Tab-separated table of C-alpha atoms and ligand atoms in Angstrom:
chain	number	residue	atom	x	y	z
K	1095	MET	CA	12.205	-17.162	19.250
K	1096	ALA	CA	11.312	-19.683	16.590
K	1097	HIS	CA	9.447	-18.723	13.491
K	1098	THR	CA	5.741	-19.521	13.972
K	1099	ILE	CA	2.912	-19.925	11.481
K	1100	ASP	CA	-0.743	-19.247	12.253
K	1101	ASP	CA	-3.561	-20.084	9.879
K	1102	LEU	CA	-6.394	-17.735	10.810
K	1103	PRO	CA	-9.723	-19.071	9.537
K	1104	LEU	CA	-11.834	-16.560	7.619
K	1105	ALA	CA	-15.515	-16.645	8.596
K	1106	HIS	CA	-18.377	-17.070	6.134
K	1107	GLY	CA	-16.956	-19.632	3.728
K	1108	ARG	CA	-19.562	-21.296	1.567
K	1109	ALA	CA	-20.386	-24.963	2.004
K	1110	GLY	CA	-17.394	-27.135	1.218
K	1111	THR	CA	-14.868	-24.279	1.267
K	1112	ARG	CA	-12.527	-23.051	3.968
K	1113	ARG	CA	-10.147	-20.121	3.566
K	1114	VAL	CA	-7.402	-19.152	5.966
K	1115	LEU	CA	-5.055	-16.221	6.289
K	1116	ARG	CA	-1.513	-17.515	6.823
K	1117	VAL	CA	0.527	-15.369	9.219
K	1118	HIS	CA	4.278	-15.769	9.775
K	1119	ARG	CA	5.738	-14.338	12.980
K	1120	PHE	CA	9.415	-13.727	13.689
K	1121	GLY	CA	11.147	-12.504	16.824
K	1122	THR	CA	9.491	-12.315	20.227
K	1123	PRO	CA	5.726	-11.730	20.363
K	1124	GLY	CA	5.106	-8.275	21.763
K	1125	ALA	CA	8.712	-7.135	21.247
K	1126	ARG	CA	9.242	-3.619	19.922
K	1127	PRO	CA	9.590	-2.233	17.389
K	1128	LYS	CA	7.084	-4.310	15.408
K	1129	ALA	CA	6.917	-4.422	11.626
K	1130	TYR	CA	3.858	-5.715	9.797
K	1131	ILE	CA	4.245	-6.551	6.098
K	1132	GLN	CA	1.559	-7.868	3.769
K	1133	ALA	CA	1.490	-8.677	0.065
K	1134	GLY	CA	-1.192	-9.159	-2.533
K	1135	LEU	CA	-4.117	-7.284	-0.974
K	1136	HIS	CA	-4.863	-6.682	-4.631
K	1137	ALA	CA	-4.534	-10.328	-5.492
K	1138	ASP	CA	-3.572	-9.778	-9.131
K	1139	GLU	CA	-0.426	-7.847	-8.167
K	1140	THR	CA	2.094	-10.671	-8.196
K	1141	PRO	CA	5.360	-8.757	-7.571
K	1142	GLY	CA	4.404	-8.415	-3.902
K	1143	HIS	CA	3.709	-12.127	-3.602
K	1144	LEU	CA	7.202	-12.863	-4.903
K	1145	VAL	CA	8.979	-10.242	-2.764
K	1146	ALA	CA	7.182	-11.711	0.260
K	1147	GLN	CA	8.632	-15.135	-0.564
K	1148	HIS	CA	12.141	-13.653	-0.579
K	1149	LEU	CA	11.401	-11.858	2.705
K	1150	LEU	CA	10.108	-15.097	4.189
K	1151	ALA	CA	13.245	-17.048	3.300
K	1152	ALA	CA	15.541	-14.301	4.618
K	1153	LEU	CA	13.572	-13.791	7.835
K	1154	LYS	CA	13.696	-17.515	8.623
K	1155	GLY	CA	17.489	-17.330	8.530
K	1156	LEU	CA	17.655	-14.077	10.483
K	1157	ASP	CA	15.301	-15.405	13.142
K	1158	ALA	CA	17.304	-18.628	13.512
K	1159	ALA	CA	20.429	-16.478	13.983
K	1160	GLY	CA	18.728	-14.391	16.670
K	1161	ALA	CA	18.875	-11.264	14.544
K	1162	VAL	CA	15.185	-10.320	14.824
K	1163	THR	CA	15.430	-7.889	17.704
K	1164	GLY	CA	11.856	-6.603	17.478
K	1165	GLU	CA	8.910	-8.483	16.007
K	1166	VAL	CA	8.151	-9.003	12.315
K	1167	VAL	CA	4.749	-10.224	11.162
K	1168	LEU	CA	4.495	-11.218	7.516
K	1169	VAL	CA	1.346	-12.107	5.559
K	1170	PRO	CA	2.602	-13.225	2.132
K	1171	VAL	CA	-0.900	-13.785	0.719
K	1172	ALA	CA	-3.124	-11.064	2.142
K	1173	ASN	CA	-6.116	-11.788	-0.056
K	1174	PRO	CA	-6.983	-15.462	-0.545
K	1175	ILE	CA	-10.475	-14.418	-1.669
K	1176	GLY	CA	-9.198	-12.342	-4.578
K	1177	LEU	CA	-6.632	-14.955	-5.531
K	1178	ASP	CA	-9.517	-17.315	-6.250
K	1179	GLN	CA	-11.372	-14.935	-8.588
K	1180	ILE	CA	-10.695	-16.245	-12.069
K	1181	VAL	CA	-12.927	-14.671	-14.714
K	1182	LEU	CA	-12.723	-16.092	-18.219
K	1183	GLN	CA	-9.095	-17.175	-17.797
K	1184	SER	CA	-7.959	-13.915	-16.124
K	1185	LEU	CA	-7.180	-13.349	-12.454
K	1186	SER	CA	-9.330	-10.452	-11.242
K	1187	GLY	CA	-8.029	-9.599	-7.777
K	1188	ARG	CA	-8.550	-5.864	-7.306
K	1189	PHE	CA	-12.302	-5.796	-6.660
K	1190	GLU	CA	-14.454	-8.286	-4.824
K	1191	LEU	CA	-16.555	-9.752	-7.620
K	1192	ALA	CA	-19.644	-10.114	-5.445
K	1193	THR	CA	-19.865	-6.405	-4.608
K	1194	GLY	CA	-17.488	-4.541	-6.908
K	1195	VAL	CA	-15.726	-3.095	-3.838
K	1196	ASN	CA	-11.968	-2.548	-4.076
K	1197	PHE	CA	-10.140	-4.830	-1.615
K	1198	ASN	CA	-7.920	-1.873	-0.603
K	1199	ARG	CA	-10.763	0.463	0.304
K	1200	SER	CA	-13.430	0.744	2.982
K	1201	TYR	CA	-11.206	0.116	6.018
K	1202	ALA	CA	-12.759	1.250	9.274
K	1203	ASP	CA	-11.744	4.479	10.996
K	1204	LEU	CA	-11.451	3.400	14.622
K	1205	SER	CA	-10.519	6.847	15.968
K	1206	GLY	CA	-14.000	7.532	17.376
K	1207	VAL	CA	-14.303	4.234	19.254
K	1208	VAL	CA	-10.755	4.466	20.592
K	1209	ALA	CA	-11.132	8.136	21.581
K	1210	ASP	CA	-14.142	7.167	23.691
K	1211	ALA	CA	-12.180	4.262	25.212
K	1212	VAL	CA	-9.085	6.256	26.209
K	1213	ARG	CA	-10.594	9.659	27.064
K	1214	GLY	CA	-9.554	10.524	30.626
K	1215	ARG	CA	-7.146	7.557	30.804
K	1216	LEU	CA	-4.047	9.079	29.153
K	1217	CYS	CA	-1.432	9.728	31.817
K	1218	GLY	CA	1.034	11.986	30.016
K	1219	ASP	CA	3.737	9.310	29.746
K	1220	THR	CA	4.025	8.923	25.976
K	1221	ALA	CA	5.134	5.278	25.974
K	1222	ALA	CA	2.336	4.266	28.341
K	1223	ASP	CA	-0.250	6.263	26.402
K	1224	VAL	CA	0.826	4.758	23.063
K	1225	ALA	CA	0.610	1.276	24.608
K	1226	LEU	CA	-2.902	2.017	25.902
K	1227	VAL	CA	-4.050	3.314	22.510
K	1228	ARG	CA	-2.614	0.234	20.787
K	1229	GLN	CA	-4.426	-2.048	23.185
K	1230	GLU	CA	-7.717	-0.245	22.496
K	1231	LEU	CA	-7.054	-0.237	18.747
K	1232	ARG	CA	-6.640	-4.014	18.792
K	1233	ARG	CA	-9.768	-4.389	20.864
K	1234	ALA	CA	-11.751	-2.134	18.521
K	1235	ALA	CA	-10.466	-3.971	15.434
K	1236	GLU	CA	-11.374	-7.361	16.874
K	1237	ALA	CA	-14.887	-6.057	17.602
K	1238	LEU	CA	-15.522	-4.837	14.046
K	1239	PRO	CA	-18.645	-6.341	12.496
K	1240	ALA	CA	-17.976	-8.648	9.559
K	1241	ALA	CA	-21.117	-9.731	7.759
K	1242	THR	CA	-19.210	-10.983	4.694
K	1243	GLN	CA	-16.020	-12.935	4.114
K	1244	ALA	CA	-14.388	-9.831	2.592
K	1245	ASP	CA	-15.155	-7.869	5.754
K	1246	ALA	CA	-13.834	-10.757	7.853
K	1247	LEU	CA	-10.606	-10.435	5.844
K	1248	ARG	CA	-10.504	-6.660	6.433
K	1249	ARG	CA	-11.005	-7.221	10.162
K	1250	ALA	CA	-8.273	-9.865	10.362
K	1251	LEU	CA	-5.721	-7.738	8.475
K	1252	LEU	CA	-6.429	-4.602	10.506
K	1253	THR	CA	-6.179	-6.526	13.779
K	1254	LEU	CA	-2.745	-7.827	12.778
K	1255	ALA	CA	-1.427	-4.466	11.574
K	1256	LEU	CA	-2.899	-1.700	13.709
K	1257	ASP	CA	-0.469	-1.946	16.626
K	1258	ALA	CA	2.662	-2.105	14.454
K	1259	ASP	CA	5.326	0.604	14.517
K	1260	LEU	CA	5.855	0.078	10.780
K	1261	MET	CA	3.330	-1.177	8.201
K	1262	LEU	CA	4.391	-2.014	4.651
K	1263	ASP	CA	1.628	-2.910	2.160
K	1264	LEU	CA	3.135	-4.423	-1.001
K	1265	HIS	CA	1.318	-3.611	-4.242
K	1266	CYS	CA	2.114	-2.787	-7.866
K	1267	ASP	CA	0.598	-0.655	-10.611
K	1268	PHE	CA	-0.249	-1.577	-14.227
K	1269	ASP	CA	3.148	-0.723	-15.759
K	1270	ALA	CA	5.117	1.621	-13.545
K	1271	VAL	CA	8.362	2.777	-12.006
K	1272	MET	CA	8.984	1.916	-8.345
K	1273	HIS	CA	6.987	4.316	-6.155
K	1274	LEU	CA	5.239	4.590	-2.803
K	1275	TYR	CA	2.379	6.371	-1.070
K	1276	THR	CA	2.450	7.752	2.444
K	1277	ALA	CA	1.344	10.733	4.543
K	1278	PRO	CA	3.270	14.041	4.568
K	1279	GLY	CA	4.112	13.638	8.253
K	1280	LEU	CA	5.622	10.195	7.648
K	1281	TRP	CA	7.765	11.048	4.632
K	1282	GLU	CA	10.852	11.961	6.630
K	1283	GLY	CA	10.909	8.433	8.083
K	1284	PHE	CA	10.369	6.837	4.685
K	1285	ARG	CA	13.103	8.704	2.786
K	1286	ASP	CA	15.463	5.866	3.734
K	1287	LEU	CA	13.127	3.184	2.370
K	1288	ALA	CA	12.415	5.128	-0.824
K	1289	ALA	CA	16.135	5.547	-1.485
K	1290	ARG	CA	16.936	1.895	-0.776
K	1291	LEU	CA	14.117	0.708	-3.043
K	1292	GLY	CA	15.143	3.123	-5.782
K	1293	CYS	CA	11.752	4.848	-5.829
K	1294	GLU	CA	11.325	7.244	-8.741
K	1295	ALA	CA	8.196	8.812	-7.226
K	1296	ALA	CA	6.715	9.196	-3.737
K	1297	PHE	CA	3.184	10.521	-3.289
K	1298	LEU	CA	1.979	12.264	-0.162
K	1299	ALA	CA	-1.575	12.707	1.103
K	1300	ASP	CA	-3.206	12.737	4.529
K	1301	GLN	CA	-6.457	11.542	3.023
K	1302	SER	CA	-6.486	9.899	-0.401
K	1303	GLY	CA	-10.212	9.058	-0.316
K	1304	GLY	CA	-11.864	5.662	-0.094
K	1305	HIS	CA	-10.206	4.616	3.199
K	1306	PRO	CA	-7.279	2.462	2.019
K	1307	PHE	CA	-5.469	0.091	4.369
K	1308	ASP	CA	-2.354	2.203	4.992
K	1309	GLU	CA	-4.391	5.226	6.072
K	1310	ALA	CA	-6.469	3.075	8.428
K	1311	CYS	CA	-3.213	2.095	10.182
K	1312	SER	CA	-1.465	5.481	10.383
K	1313	GLY	CA	-4.264	8.044	9.980
K	1314	VAL	CA	-6.126	6.729	12.992
K	1315	TRP	CA	-3.418	8.304	15.160
K	1316	TRP	CA	-3.827	11.870	13.911
K	1317	ARG	CA	-7.607	11.557	13.765
K	1318	LEU	CA	-7.507	10.337	17.358
K	1319	ARG	CA	-5.355	13.334	18.279
K	1320	GLU	CA	-7.918	15.675	16.722
K	1321	ARG	CA	-10.747	14.026	18.626
K	1322	LEU	CA	-8.864	14.219	21.942
K	1323	GLY	CA	-7.455	17.689	21.369
K	1324	THR	CA	-3.883	16.529	22.080
K	1325	ASP	CA	-0.758	17.509	20.164
K	1326	ALA	CA	1.968	15.514	18.433
K	1327	ASP	CA	4.301	15.614	21.441
K	1328	ALA	CA	1.674	14.039	23.691
K	1329	LEU	CA	0.548	11.415	21.183
K	1330	PRO	CA	2.847	10.695	18.217
K	1331	VAL	CA	1.762	8.868	15.075
K	1332	ALA	CA	2.924	5.498	16.355
K	1333	CYS	CA	2.348	3.538	13.132
K	1334	ALA	CA	4.366	4.576	10.072
K	1335	ALA	CA	2.433	3.097	7.156
K	1336	THR	CA	3.186	3.101	3.452
K	1337	THR	CA	1.897	1.427	0.316
K	1338	ILE	CA	4.846	0.298	-1.793
K	1339	GLU	CA	4.179	-0.068	-5.515
K	1340	LEU	CA	6.639	-2.660	-6.841
K	1341	ARG	CA	6.625	-1.356	-10.438
K	1342	GLY	CA	4.145	-3.024	-12.822
K	1343	GLN	CA	2.117	-6.224	-12.911
K	1344	LEU	CA	4.580	-7.956	-15.223
K	1345	ALA	CA	7.689	-7.072	-13.165
K	1346	VAL	CA	7.957	-10.562	-11.685
K	1347	ASP	CA	11.416	-12.096	-11.556
K	1348	ASP	CA	13.599	-13.524	-8.815
K	1349	ALA	CA	16.568	-11.174	-9.172
K	1350	THR	CA	14.428	-8.030	-8.925
K	1351	ALA	CA	12.378	-9.419	-6.046
K	1352	ALA	CA	15.540	-10.399	-4.153
K	1353	ARG	CA	16.870	-6.839	-4.469
K	1354	ASP	CA	13.554	-5.359	-3.325
K	1355	ALA	CA	13.397	-7.730	-0.345
K	1356	ALA	CA	16.981	-6.827	0.601
K	1357	ALA	CA	16.093	-3.118	0.504
K	1358	ILE	CA	13.098	-3.711	2.779
K	1359	LEU	CA	15.215	-5.716	5.237
K	1360	GLU	CA	17.809	-2.927	5.318
K	1361	HIS	CA	15.026	-0.502	6.195
K	1362	LEU	CA	13.943	-2.852	9.004
K	1363	ARG	CA	17.539	-2.707	10.294
K	1364	HIS	CA	17.428	1.071	9.992
K	1365	ARG	CA	14.226	1.108	12.087
K	1366	GLY	CA	15.553	-1.360	14.670
K	1367	MET	CA	13.445	-4.462	14.002
K	1368	LEU	CA	16.550	-6.357	12.875
K	1369	ALA	CA	20.050	-6.372	14.334
K	1370	GLY	CA	22.994	-5.049	12.370
K	1371	ASP	CA	24.095	-2.006	10.481
K	1372	PRO	CA	22.015	-1.293	7.375
K	1373	GLY	CA	24.808	0.786	5.874
K	1374	PRO	CA	24.131	4.120	4.249
K	1375	ALA	CA	21.153	4.441	1.907
K	1376	PRO	CA	22.009	5.217	-1.721
K	1377	ALA	CA	21.326	8.672	-3.137
K	1378	PRO	CA	17.558	9.194	-3.570
K	1379	ARG	CA	16.195	9.044	-7.086
K	1380	CYS	CA	13.228	11.318	-6.328
K	1381	GLY	CA	11.733	13.733	-3.857
K	1382	ALA	CA	8.148	13.473	-2.654
K	1383	THR	CA	5.289	15.180	-4.502
K	1384	PRO	CA	1.651	15.719	-3.524
K	1385	LEU	CA	-0.724	12.961	-4.600
K	1386	ALA	CA	-3.054	15.843	-5.518
K	1387	GLY	CA	-0.419	16.932	-8.062
K	1388	VAL	CA	-0.721	13.789	-10.182
K	1389	ASP	CA	-1.784	14.521	-13.745
K	1390	ARG	CA	-3.886	11.535	-14.816
K	1391	VAL	CA	-3.957	11.880	-18.589
K	1392	ALA	CA	-7.232	10.515	-19.961
K	1393	ALA	CA	-8.295	9.450	-23.450
K	1394	PRO	CA	-10.628	12.036	-25.085
K	1395	GLU	CA	-12.241	9.326	-27.231
K	1396	ALA	CA	-12.252	5.550	-27.377
K	1397	GLY	CA	-9.466	4.107	-29.470
K	1398	ILE	CA	-6.030	2.620	-29.825
K	1399	VAL	CA	-3.418	3.996	-27.392
K	1400	LEU	CA	-0.120	5.023	-28.979
K	1401	PHE	CA	2.332	6.190	-26.336
K	1402	ARG	CA	4.757	8.946	-27.277
K	1403	VAL	CA	6.744	8.756	-24.024
K	1404	ALA	CA	8.304	5.957	-22.016
K	1405	LEU	CA	8.018	5.224	-18.312
K	1406	GLY	CA	10.335	7.496	-16.343
K	1407	ASP	CA	10.536	10.159	-19.093
K	1408	ARG	CA	10.315	13.731	-17.837
K	1409	VAL	CA	7.697	15.690	-19.769
K	1410	GLU	CA	6.707	19.342	-20.013
K	1411	PRO	CA	3.260	21.001	-19.976
K	1412	GLY	CA	1.647	20.835	-23.413
K	1413	GLN	CA	3.820	17.938	-24.562
K	1414	VAL	CA	1.995	15.204	-26.486
K	1415	VAL	CA	2.426	12.089	-24.348
K	1416	ALA	CA	0.102	9.754	-26.266
K	1417	GLU	CA	-2.259	9.639	-29.213
K	1418	ILE	CA	-5.647	7.940	-29.316
K	1419	LEU	CA	-6.441	6.568	-32.769
K	1420	GLU	CA	-10.126	6.052	-33.549
K	1421	PRO	CA	-10.162	2.902	-35.655
K	1422	GLU	CA	-13.273	3.682	-37.735
K	1423	SER	CA	-12.435	7.255	-38.773
K	1424	GLY	CA	-8.665	7.081	-38.484
K	1425	ILE	CA	-8.720	10.357	-36.517
K	1426	ARG	CA	-5.857	10.765	-34.063
K	1427	HIS	CA	-6.400	12.698	-30.824
K	1428	PRO	CA	-3.331	14.047	-29.042
K	1429	CYS	CA	-3.167	13.646	-25.251
K	1430	ARG	CA	-1.105	16.408	-23.674
K	1431	ALA	CA	0.593	16.734	-20.301
K	1432	ARG	CA	-0.733	19.466	-18.039
K	1433	VAL	CA	2.277	19.443	-15.707
K	1434	ALA	CA	6.038	19.004	-15.746
K	1435	GLY	CA	7.333	15.811	-14.181
K	1436	PRO	CA	8.154	12.151	-14.713
K	1437	VAL	CA	5.764	9.655	-16.310
K	1438	TRP	CA	5.388	7.114	-13.497
K	1439	THR	CA	2.670	4.749	-14.697
K	1440	ARG	CA	1.115	3.690	-17.984
K	1441	HIS	CA	-1.972	1.567	-18.584
K	1442	LEU	CA	-1.418	-1.965	-19.839
K	1443	ASN	CA	-4.443	-1.831	-22.152
K	1444	ARG	CA	-3.766	-0.620	-25.670
K	1445	PHE	CA	-7.416	0.040	-26.449
K	1446	VAL	CA	-9.269	2.327	-24.054
K	1447	GLY	CA	-12.650	4.013	-23.689
K	1448	ALA	CA	-13.266	7.764	-23.570
K	1449	GLY	CA	-12.312	9.160	-20.172
K	1450	GLU	CA	-10.072	6.252	-19.193
K	1451	GLY	CA	-6.633	7.097	-17.856
K	1452	VAL	CA	-3.745	6.148	-20.119
K	1453	LEU	CA	-0.753	7.399	-18.133
K	1454	SER	CA	0.101	9.560	-15.116
K	1455	ILE	CA	2.679	12.267	-14.449
K	1456	ALA	CA	4.017	13.263	-11.030
K	1457	GLY	CA	3.482	17.034	-10.843
K	1458	THR	CA	4.759	19.120	-7.966
K	1459	GLU	CA	1.737	21.394	-7.433
K	1460	PRO	CA	-1.793	20.274	-6.471
K	1461	LEU	CA	-4.160	19.963	-9.431
K	1462	ALA	CA	-7.070	18.359	-7.636
K	1463	ALA	CA	-9.450	20.429	-5.492
K	1464	PRO	CA	-9.354	19.622	-1.758
K	1465	GLY	CA	-11.640	16.702	-0.933
K	1466	THR	CA	-11.407	15.140	-4.398
K	1467	PRO	CA	-10.740	11.369	-4.266
K	1468	LEU	CA	-7.090	11.062	-5.280
K	1469	LEU	CA	-6.758	7.320	-5.931
K	1470	THR	CA	-8.031	5.483	-8.983
K	1471	ALA	CA	-10.984	3.100	-8.579
P	131	ZN	ZN1	-2.730	-2.547	-5.456
């Protein structure tokens, strides 16, 4: 099957403007397993845009050679709205400027609509039941209301991704080691990907808060199961979704992106979307830890940030990891770790306000109370 390109128009453009979502498809439409990969949902996270370009070039060659045995759908620019948000010379692609809403939040939970649609129609044959649920998921996604262009984008992305066996959402942090987010029940399947990417942290949560894209794709399956009162044998989680954080915003170079793309393609071989032997994964560089165990170290006062630890350093409870220097008084405030673990992200700003996070540590035990939103804004 030849590589195809669709430009999906996004509704609600203003006069004189027209935005489209460009979708690349490889393999045979409808073939299984299906992988869906998108980059740049936060439009100011350029590493994903570059990795997607390397994936695109490789997939063209693989498709021409007949090596795409399932289907691969790639959206290299998942947020053309955010990519157009230049504020005083800076790209501001995380929040929609019109509303302040994070582009990776507020995705619909379709479990209620789909539960109503499939109740009494599941036959007990797992493959047939999964196919029925996928069909109803697509239908429900297509029917989502979209009063704004940002919601039209959310609807388009969900419709493309919801019926995939594997969903990879490519992001990055401010200044970070390679890491990923997924659900506890999906971690076993993602150990291979984490090892191939060289992840130094992997964060697990069933519900991070705020309804991010990955949880809309995978979580709908276990929420559906709860609504229908079925168990995992009868209805598996048929979409393994993860958010991959390709280090920090400045980690943009061809050699690194080529390695990351190669790791992702090996994982697609491992999962059966591509032909060939992926070879053994390298030794993992981390285990998974609860997202609720992240120690987000905040500044006690506004001031200059002076880090005392580097990315990837292992720290101990009580250790001073940064100082905040108040520039008027000259007072220095120590910021201490509460947990043992690696420092996995640091803020890019070197002057912060009181209460702002300056760095985060991957602890192994939950710190946050159940129900607390676990992601940053
Ligand atoms: Zn992001």
